[in-house]
Amino acid sequence: MQSPEKETRPELSTMSVQSVPTFPLRSTDEKAIPLIGFGTAEYPFGASRDTLKETIIEAIKLGYRHFDTAAVYQSEQPLGEAISDALRLGLIKSRDELFITSKLWCSDAHRDLVLPALHKTLKNLKLEYVDLYLIHWPLSLKPGKHDFPFKKEDMVPMDIKSVWEAMEECHDIGLTKSIGVSNFSCKKLETLLSSARIPPAVNQVEMSPMWQQKKLRKFCEEKGIVVEAYSPLGAKGAVWGTNQVMECDVLKEIAQAKGKSVAQVCLRWACEQGVCVIVKSFNKERMKQNLDIFDWRLSDDELLKISCWS
């Protein structure tokens, strides 16, 4: 196994609530992104729709300020209702205290469907703008198709240039503060960057100690793109997930030595790579634990062990 290159740990600024660090996006006029985001996806999508609003309100009470949703998750409307209630209850003073991300679904990844899709998202959220709007996948589906996993016969090649131009227009008219992508490889990013007027601020991808995305992270760092990790614990229980992360002996040993959980070690590791992390637990105690990762660090030896494990 090769030793990892010596990495410079990012300097993080802190927010007033729960001291959750933030990380700057590409330009100074964009709001800094909180390193921990609260994920609202659950498969099958919409499974917890009836209780999701109360869960999000509890998350706000605990100190979460970054919320991740998407058109396909069926969670935009409950999130919007939770934001309205949080304002009414005085849990937050202003919508501007929150960082809201949503995503363009593949069936709307066509030049003339992007703006209507974002308008629908904003209506669901009861907001005038989102902080970050992402292309969910680097592919298009036939309009009106919302199946996940995708059906092969519904897939069509994405015209990245024209779709991104529509994303740029959404930014220009103030419906989103930042634009980015999700699940884009280095090659797909190169294609996008070759014609982009506004480079993507974020690339949200699956990442965990088992799948560390080292090549992609290096590429994004060179291009000034913030990497955001979903499924940082290996997505145990999901159709695409694995329990290998949570059952890893290396992570268990580090967690025991630190007096932390394996999940907390995974999240702390990701943050120390300069990566934003989307966490998803609707259990109140685990929701608290997922925020308790900022007053301790992993040692260089522990980071080396994790880096070599994958």
mmCIF file of C-alpha atoms in Angstrom:
data_model
loop_
_atom_site.group_PDB
_atom_site.id
_atom_site.type_symbol
_atom_site.label_atom_id
_atom_site.label_comp_id
_atom_site.label_asym_id
_atom_site.label_seq_id
_atom_site.Cartn_x
_atom_site.Cartn_y
_atom_site.Cartn_z
ATOM 1 C CA MET A 1 0.000 0.000 0.000
ATOM 2 C CA GLN A 2 1.225 3.439 -0.832
ATOM 3 C CA SER A 3 1.353 6.153 1.789
ATOM 4 C CA PRO A 4 -0.941 9.075 1.044
ATOM 5 C CA GLU A 5 0.449 12.418 0.049
ATOM 6 C CA LYS A 6 0.718 14.859 2.944
ATOM 7 C CA GLU A 7 -2.503 16.874 2.916
ATOM 8 C CA THR A 8 -3.011 20.356 4.260
ATOM 9 C CA ARG A 9 -5.980 20.338 6.568
ATOM 10 C CA PRO A 10 -8.504 23.037 5.704
ATOM 11 C CA GLU A 11 -8.958 26.115 7.826
ATOM 12 C CA LEU A 12 -12.569 26.276 8.888
ATOM 13 C CA SER A 13 -14.606 29.228 10.060
ATOM 14 C CA THR A 14 -17.323 28.601 12.648
ATOM 15 C CA MET A 15 -20.987 29.407 12.741
ATOM 16 C CA SER A 16 -22.657 30.802 15.831
ATOM 17 C CA VAL A 17 -25.026 27.827 16.200
ATOM 18 C CA GLN A 18 -23.432 24.679 17.631
ATOM 19 C CA SER A 19 -20.077 25.862 16.240
ATOM 20 C CA VAL A 20 -20.708 24.033 12.946
ATOM 21 C CA PRO A 21 -17.851 25.014 10.616
ATOM 22 C CA THR A 22 -18.439 26.476 7.180
ATOM 23 C CA PHE A 23 -16.371 26.320 4.028
ATOM 24 C CA PRO A 24 -16.196 29.096 1.423
ATOM 25 C CA LEU A 25 -17.569 28.510 -2.037
ATOM 26 C CA ARG A 26 -15.995 29.813 -5.200
ATOM 27 C CA SER A 27 -16.758 33.534 -4.981
ATOM 28 C CA THR A 28 -17.123 35.998 -2.148
ATOM 29 C CA ASP A 29 -20.766 36.783 -2.971
ATOM 30 C CA GLU A 30 -21.813 33.196 -2.299
ATOM 31 C CA LYS A 31 -22.780 32.108 1.200
ATOM 32 C CA ALA A 32 -20.279 29.790 2.891
ATOM 33 C CA ILE A 33 -21.513 26.204 3.023
ATOM 34 C CA PRO A 34 -21.837 24.451 6.416
ATOM 35 C CA LEU A 35 -19.675 21.331 6.482
ATOM 36 C CA ILE A 36 -22.465 19.182 7.881
ATOM 37 C CA GLY A 37 -25.693 19.019 5.913
ATOM 38 C CA PHE A 38 -28.872 17.234 6.943
ATOM 39 C CA GLY A 39 -29.991 14.826 4.238
ATOM 40 C CA THR A 40 -33.683 14.290 3.535
ATOM 41 C CA ALA A 41 -33.492 11.354 1.117
ATOM 42 C CA GLU A 42 -34.863 8.004 2.152
ATOM 43 C CA TYR A 43 -35.341 5.034 -0.141
ATOM 44 C CA PRO A 44 -38.004 4.330 -1.204
ATOM 45 C CA PHE A 45 -38.429 8.051 -1.731
ATOM 46 C CA GLY A 46 -41.135 9.628 0.383
ATOM 47 C CA ALA A 47 -41.176 6.789 2.934
ATOM 48 C CA SER A 48 -41.005 9.194 5.907
ATOM 49 C CA ARG A 49 -42.901 12.053 4.294
ATOM 50 C CA ASP A 50 -45.553 12.210 7.052
ATOM 51 C CA THR A 51 -42.994 12.657 9.845
ATOM 52 C CA LEU A 52 -40.233 14.448 7.958
ATOM 53 C CA LYS A 53 -41.372 17.986 8.823
ATOM 54 C CA GLU A 54 -41.112 17.332 12.561
ATOM 55 C CA THR A 55 -37.730 15.639 12.078
ATOM 56 C CA ILE A 56 -36.383 18.691 10.247
ATOM 57 C CA ILE A 57 -37.710 21.026 12.950
ATOM 58 C CA GLU A 58 -35.882 18.898 15.522
ATOM 59 C CA ALA A 59 -32.731 19.126 13.401
ATOM 60 C CA ILE A 60 -32.988 22.918 13.375
ATOM 61 C CA LYS A 61 -33.357 22.889 17.162
ATOM 62 C CA LEU A 62 -30.177 20.800 17.413
ATOM 63 C CA GLY A 63 -28.219 23.270 15.279
ATOM 64 C CA TYR A 64 -28.398 21.982 11.709
ATOM 65 C CA ARG A 65 -28.515 24.852 9.239
ATOM 66 C CA HIS A 66 -27.678 23.085 5.969
ATOM 67 C CA PHE A 67 -30.457 20.960 4.419
ATOM 68 C CA ASP A 68 -30.151 18.800 1.316
ATOM 69 C CA THR A 69 -33.176 17.861 -0.773
ATOM 70 C CA ALA A 70 -34.022 17.076 -4.411
ATOM 71 C CA ALA A 71 -37.025 17.002 -6.685
ATOM 72 C CA VAL A 72 -37.008 13.207 -6.767
ATOM 73 C CA TYR A 73 -36.775 12.759 -2.968
ATOM 74 C CA GLN A 74 -40.349 13.982 -2.384
ATOM 75 C CA SER A 75 -38.957 15.941 0.570
ATOM 76 C CA GLU A 76 -39.027 19.506 -0.761
ATOM 77 C CA GLN A 77 -42.544 20.237 0.487
ATOM 78 C CA PRO A 78 -41.981 18.915 4.055
ATOM 79 C CA LEU A 79 -38.718 20.880 4.194
ATOM 80 C CA GLY A 80 -40.505 24.039 3.092
ATOM 81 C CA GLU A 81 -43.189 23.509 5.741
ATOM 82 C CA ALA A 82 -40.513 22.975 8.394
ATOM 83 C CA ILE A 83 -38.736 26.197 7.416
ATOM 84 C CA SER A 84 -42.003 28.135 7.677
ATOM 85 C CA ASP A 85 -42.706 26.641 11.115
ATOM 86 C CA ALA A 86 -39.149 27.310 12.302
ATOM 87 C CA LEU A 87 -39.539 30.976 11.392
ATOM 88 C CA ARG A 88 -42.959 31.174 13.069
ATOM 89 C CA LEU A 89 -41.639 29.501 16.237
ATOM 90 C CA GLY A 90 -38.577 31.747 16.372
ATOM 91 C CA LEU A 91 -36.115 28.868 15.981
ATOM 92 C CA ILE A 92 -34.450 30.972 13.295
ATOM 93 C CA LYS A 93 -34.749 34.705 12.776
ATOM 94 C CA SER A 94 -34.392 34.655 9.009
ATOM 95 C CA ARG A 95 -34.416 32.230 6.087
ATOM 96 C CA ASP A 96 -30.899 33.536 5.404
ATOM 97 C CA GLU A 97 -29.653 31.537 8.407
ATOM 98 C CA LEU A 98 -30.240 28.372 6.408
ATOM 99 C CA PHE A 99 -28.332 26.859 3.499
ATOM 100 C CA ILE A 100 -30.764 25.003 1.250
ATOM 101 C CA THR A 101 -29.679 22.681 -1.557
ATOM 102 C CA SER A 102 -31.943 21.037 -4.113
ATOM 103 C CA LYS A 103 -31.319 19.128 -7.327
ATOM 104 C CA LEU A 104 -32.540 18.990 -10.906
ATOM 105 C CA TRP A 105 -33.937 15.550 -11.718
ATOM 106 C CA CYS A 106 -32.836 13.767 -14.882
ATOM 107 C CA SER A 107 -36.194 13.999 -16.653
ATOM 108 C CA ASP A 108 -35.882 17.798 -16.399
ATOM 109 C CA ALA A 109 -32.240 17.844 -17.513
ATOM 110 C CA HIS A 110 -33.136 19.422 -20.848
ATOM 111 C CA ARG A 111 -32.429 23.015 -21.849
ATOM 112 C CA ASP A 112 -36.036 24.221 -21.787
ATOM 113 C CA LEU A 113 -37.093 22.304 -18.645
ATOM 114 C CA VAL A 114 -34.461 23.520 -16.147
ATOM 115 C CA LEU A 115 -36.057 26.854 -15.224
ATOM 116 C CA PRO A 116 -39.592 25.422 -14.848
ATOM 117 C CA ALA A 117 -38.152 22.647 -12.664
ATOM 118 C CA LEU A 118 -36.465 25.158 -10.357
ATOM 119 C CA HIS A 119 -39.649 27.237 -10.169
ATOM 120 C CA LYS A 120 -41.520 24.088 -9.059
ATOM 121 C CA THR A 121 -38.837 23.356 -6.447
ATOM 122 C CA LEU A 122 -39.091 26.888 -5.063
ATOM 123 C CA LYS A 123 -42.886 26.592 -4.911
ATOM 124 C CA ASN A 124 -42.532 23.328 -2.952
ATOM 125 C CA LEU A 125 -40.029 24.925 -0.589
ATOM 126 C CA LYS A 126 -42.003 28.192 -0.280
ATOM 127 C CA LEU A 127 -38.741 30.054 -0.924
ATOM 128 C CA GLU A 128 -37.629 32.821 -3.265
ATOM 129 C CA TYR A 129 -34.253 31.177 -3.876
ATOM 130 C CA VAL A 130 -32.110 28.175 -2.984
ATOM 131 C CA ASP A 131 -28.500 28.514 -1.913
ATOM 132 C CA LEU A 132 -27.300 25.706 -4.166
ATOM 133 C CA TYR A 133 -28.908 23.999 -7.164
ATOM 134 C CA LEU A 134 -27.279 20.861 -8.540
ATOM 135 C CA ILE A 135 -27.636 18.725 -11.649
ATOM 136 C CA HIS A 136 -28.484 15.441 -9.931
ATOM 137 C CA TRP A 137 -26.841 13.042 -12.417
ATOM 138 C CA PRO A 138 -24.809 13.529 -15.622
ATOM 139 C CA LEU A 139 -27.545 11.987 -17.741
ATOM 140 C CA SER A 140 -31.006 12.843 -18.975
ATOM 141 C CA LEU A 141 -34.204 10.833 -18.939
ATOM 142 C CA LYS A 142 -37.117 11.196 -21.271
ATOM 143 C CA PRO A 143 -39.325 14.018 -19.966
ATOM 144 C CA GLY A 144 -41.890 12.809 -17.452
ATOM 145 C CA LYS A 145 -39.885 9.742 -16.378
ATOM 146 C CA HIS A 146 -39.170 9.639 -12.633
ATOM 147 C CA ASP A 147 -38.264 5.991 -12.022
ATOM 148 C CA PHE A 148 -35.279 5.215 -9.819
ATOM 149 C CA PRO A 149 -33.255 3.124 -10.462
ATOM 150 C CA PHE A 150 -33.331 4.322 -14.067
ATOM 151 C CA LYS A 151 -34.744 2.212 -16.848
ATOM 152 C CA LYS A 152 -32.256 1.857 -19.675
ATOM 153 C CA GLU A 153 -34.864 2.580 -22.313
ATOM 154 C CA ASP A 154 -35.651 5.943 -20.674
ATOM 155 C CA MET A 155 -32.059 7.215 -20.707
ATOM 156 C CA VAL A 156 -30.911 9.741 -23.285
ATOM 157 C CA PRO A 157 -27.543 11.490 -23.628
ATOM 158 C CA MET A 158 -27.311 14.762 -21.727
ATOM 159 C CA ASP A 159 -26.455 17.906 -23.640
ATOM 160 C CA ILE A 160 -24.238 19.175 -20.821
ATOM 161 C CA LYS A 161 -23.506 22.498 -22.519
ATOM 162 C CA SER A 162 -27.132 23.542 -23.002
ATOM 163 C CA VAL A 163 -28.314 22.228 -19.629
ATOM 164 C CA TRP A 164 -25.517 24.084 -17.873
ATOM 165 C CA GLU A 165 -26.381 27.271 -19.761
ATOM 166 C CA ALA A 166 -29.878 26.979 -18.307
ATOM 167 C CA MET A 167 -28.387 26.462 -14.836
ATOM 168 C CA GLU A 168 -26.301 29.615 -15.338
ATOM 169 C CA GLU A 169 -29.451 31.538 -16.233
ATOM 170 C CA CYS A 170 -31.078 30.357 -12.993
ATOM 171 C CA HIS A 171 -28.091 31.811 -11.158
ATOM 172 C CA ASP A 172 -28.152 35.039 -13.166
ATOM 173 C CA ILE A 173 -31.766 35.819 -12.257
ATOM 174 C CA GLY A 174 -31.214 35.082 -8.570
ATOM 175 C CA LEU A 175 -33.210 31.872 -8.159
ATOM 176 C CA THR A 176 -30.119 30.114 -6.858
ATOM 177 C CA LYS A 177 -27.052 31.616 -5.201
ATOM 178 C CA SER A 178 -24.725 28.875 -6.468
ATOM 179 C CA ILE A 179 -24.882 26.103 -9.050
ATOM 180 C CA GLY A 180 -23.147 22.766 -9.125
ATOM 181 C CA VAL A 181 -23.361 19.116 -10.035
ATOM 182 C CA SER A 182 -23.728 15.699 -8.459
ATOM 183 C CA ASN A 183 -22.229 12.340 -9.421
ATOM 184 C CA PHE A 184 -19.924 13.901 -12.025
ATOM 185 C CA SER A 185 -16.633 12.167 -12.865
ATOM 186 C CA CYS A 186 -13.433 14.010 -13.762
ATOM 187 C CA LYS A 187 -14.195 13.449 -17.447
ATOM 188 C CA LYS A 188 -17.727 14.826 -17.158
ATOM 189 C CA LEU A 189 -16.423 17.841 -15.224
ATOM 190 C CA GLU A 190 -13.824 18.511 -17.923
ATOM 191 C CA THR A 191 -16.576 18.502 -20.541
ATOM 192 C CA LEU A 192 -18.660 20.935 -18.515
ATOM 193 C CA LEU A 193 -15.736 23.241 -17.692
ATOM 194 C CA SER A 194 -14.738 23.483 -21.356
ATOM 195 C CA SER A 195 -17.787 25.638 -22.090
ATOM 196 C CA ALA A 196 -19.013 26.872 -18.684
ATOM 197 C CA ARG A 197 -19.322 30.600 -18.105
ATOM 198 C CA ILE A 198 -19.887 29.957 -14.380
ATOM 199 C CA PRO A 199 -17.888 26.965 -13.110
ATOM 200 C CA PRO A 200 -19.676 24.568 -10.746
ATOM 201 C CA ALA A 201 -19.231 25.475 -7.083
ATOM 202 C CA VAL A 202 -19.869 21.939 -5.784
ATOM 203 C CA ASN A 203 -19.715 18.310 -6.900
ATOM 204 C CA GLN A 204 -21.780 16.081 -4.605
ATOM 205 C CA VAL A 205 -20.695 12.436 -4.842
ATOM 206 C CA GLU A 206 -20.767 9.236 -2.838
ATOM 207 C CA MET A 207 -17.694 9.131 -0.610
ATOM 208 C CA SER A 208 -16.667 7.190 2.486
ATOM 209 C CA PRO A 209 -13.486 5.737 4.013
ATOM 210 C CA MET A 210 -14.068 2.728 1.747
ATOM 211 C CA TRP A 211 -14.561 4.822 -1.406
ATOM 212 C CA GLN A 212 -12.324 7.822 -0.882
ATOM 213 C CA GLN A 213 -12.572 9.431 -4.329
ATOM 214 C CA LYS A 214 -8.919 10.530 -4.173
ATOM 215 C CA LYS A 215 -8.519 11.246 -7.903
ATOM 216 C CA LEU A 216 -11.787 13.162 -8.092
ATOM 217 C CA ARG A 217 -11.023 15.162 -4.940
ATOM 218 C CA LYS A 218 -7.653 16.190 -6.311
ATOM 219 C CA PHE A 219 -9.195 17.253 -9.610
ATOM 220 C CA CYS A 220 -11.917 19.268 -7.878
ATOM 221 C CA GLU A 221 -9.408 20.943 -5.570
ATOM 222 C CA GLU A 222 -7.351 22.049 -8.586
ATOM 223 C CA LYS A 223 -10.486 23.489 -10.221
ATOM 224 C CA GLY A 224 -11.818 25.222 -7.103
ATOM 225 C CA ILE A 225 -14.811 22.895 -6.798
ATOM 226 C CA VAL A 226 -15.955 21.917 -3.290
ATOM 227 C CA VAL A 227 -16.602 18.188 -2.889
ATOM 228 C CA GLU A 228 -19.687 17.208 -0.913
ATOM 229 C CA ALA A 229 -20.022 13.615 0.284
ATOM 230 C CA TYR A 230 -23.217 11.624 0.537
ATOM 231 C CA SER A 231 -23.456 8.124 2.052
ATOM 232 C CA PRO A 232 -20.332 8.815 4.193
ATOM 233 C CA LEU A 233 -21.058 5.685 6.249
ATOM 234 C CA GLY A 234 -21.374 3.372 3.242
ATOM 235 C CA ALA A 235 -25.171 3.624 2.842
ATOM 236 C CA LYS A 236 -25.847 0.521 4.909
ATOM 237 C CA GLY A 237 -29.416 -0.585 4.263
ATOM 238 C CA ALA A 238 -29.725 1.119 0.887
ATOM 239 C CA VAL A 239 -30.033 -0.945 -2.299
ATOM 240 C CA TRP A 240 -26.583 0.274 -3.413
ATOM 241 C CA GLY A 241 -25.022 0.327 0.063
ATOM 242 C CA THR A 242 -22.679 -1.831 2.115
ATOM 243 C CA ASN A 243 -21.973 -2.514 5.783
ATOM 244 C CA GLN A 244 -18.221 -2.733 5.191
ATOM 245 C CA VAL A 245 -17.604 0.791 6.526
ATOM 246 C CA MET A 246 -19.469 0.340 9.802
ATOM 247 C CA GLU A 247 -17.912 -3.109 10.318
ATOM 248 C CA CYS A 248 -14.333 -2.056 9.516
ATOM 249 C CA ASP A 249 -11.872 -3.112 12.246
ATOM 250 C CA VAL A 250 -9.588 -0.122 11.549
ATOM 251 C CA LEU A 251 -12.421 2.334 12.118
ATOM 252 C CA LYS A 252 -13.650 0.434 15.162
ATOM 253 C CA GLU A 253 -10.181 0.583 16.761
ATOM 254 C CA ILE A 254 -9.889 4.326 16.153
ATOM 255 C CA ALA A 255 -13.407 4.919 17.471
ATOM 256 C CA GLN A 256 -12.681 2.972 20.649
ATOM 257 C CA ALA A 257 -9.447 4.866 21.219
ATOM 258 C CA LYS A 258 -11.225 8.205 20.749
ATOM 259 C CA GLY A 259 -14.300 7.318 22.759
ATOM 260 C CA LYS A 260 -16.389 8.032 19.669
ATOM 261 C CA SER A 261 -18.636 6.030 17.369
ATOM 262 C CA VAL A 262 -17.515 4.620 14.020
ATOM 263 C CA ALA A 263 -19.945 7.037 12.368
ATOM 264 C CA GLN A 264 -18.330 10.020 14.102
ATOM 265 C CA VAL A 265 -14.869 8.873 12.992
ATOM 266 C CA CYS A 266 -16.089 8.612 9.380
ATOM 267 C CA LEU A 267 -17.610 12.091 9.467
ATOM 268 C CA ARG A 268 -14.571 13.645 11.142
ATOM 269 C CA TRP A 269 -12.292 11.980 8.581
ATOM 270 C CA ALA A 270 -14.311 13.422 5.688
ATOM 271 C CA CYS A 271 -14.272 16.929 7.155
ATOM 272 C CA GLU A 272 -10.512 16.735 7.628
ATOM 273 C CA GLN A 273 -10.222 16.077 3.892
ATOM 274 C CA GLY A 274 -11.875 19.456 3.262
ATOM 275 C CA VAL A 275 -15.123 17.788 2.225
ATOM 276 C CA CYS A 276 -18.677 18.789 3.142
ATOM 277 C CA VAL A 277 -20.738 15.871 4.424
ATOM 278 C CA ILE A 278 -24.425 15.067 4.075
ATOM 279 C CA VAL A 279 -25.606 13.015 7.058
ATOM 280 C CA LYS A 280 -28.946 11.255 7.250
ATOM 281 C CA SER A 281 -30.381 9.966 10.464
ATOM 282 C CA PHE A 282 -33.876 10.604 11.752
ATOM 283 C CA ASN A 283 -32.908 9.292 15.208
ATOM 284 C CA LYS A 284 -32.541 12.219 17.627
ATOM 285 C CA GLU A 285 -29.553 10.818 19.506
ATOM 286 C CA ARG A 286 -27.638 10.025 16.326
ATOM 287 C CA MET A 287 -28.574 13.429 14.939
ATOM 288 C CA LYS A 288 -26.841 14.939 17.979
ATOM 289 C CA GLN A 289 -23.812 12.657 17.620
ATOM 290 C CA ASN A 290 -23.372 13.608 13.971
ATOM 291 C CA LEU A 291 -22.805 17.228 15.032
ATOM 292 C CA ASP A 292 -20.345 16.266 17.781
ATOM 293 C CA ILE A 293 -17.277 15.994 15.579
ATOM 294 C CA PHE A 294 -15.698 19.444 15.705
ATOM 295 C CA ASP A 295 -13.920 19.633 19.075
ATOM 296 C CA TRP A 296 -11.462 16.800 18.407
ATOM 297 C CA ARG A 297 -9.148 15.663 15.610
ATOM 298 C CA LEU A 298 -7.782 12.495 14.126
ATOM 299 C CA SER A 299 -4.041 12.034 14.480
ATOM 300 C CA ASP A 300 -1.766 11.800 11.448
ATOM 301 C CA ASP A 301 -1.306 8.094 12.185
ATOM 302 C CA GLU A 302 -5.061 7.534 12.305
ATOM 303 C CA LEU A 303 -5.538 9.423 9.043
ATOM 304 C CA LEU A 304 -2.829 7.267 7.456
ATOM 305 C CA LYS A 305 -4.543 4.062 8.592
ATOM 306 C CA ILE A 306 -7.853 5.181 7.103
ATOM 307 C CA SER A 307 -6.222 6.330 3.868
ATOM 308 C CA CYS A 308 -4.461 3.011 3.400
ATOM 309 C CA TRP A 309 -7.531 0.946 4.214
ATOM 310 C CA SER A 310 -9.322 1.727 0.958
#
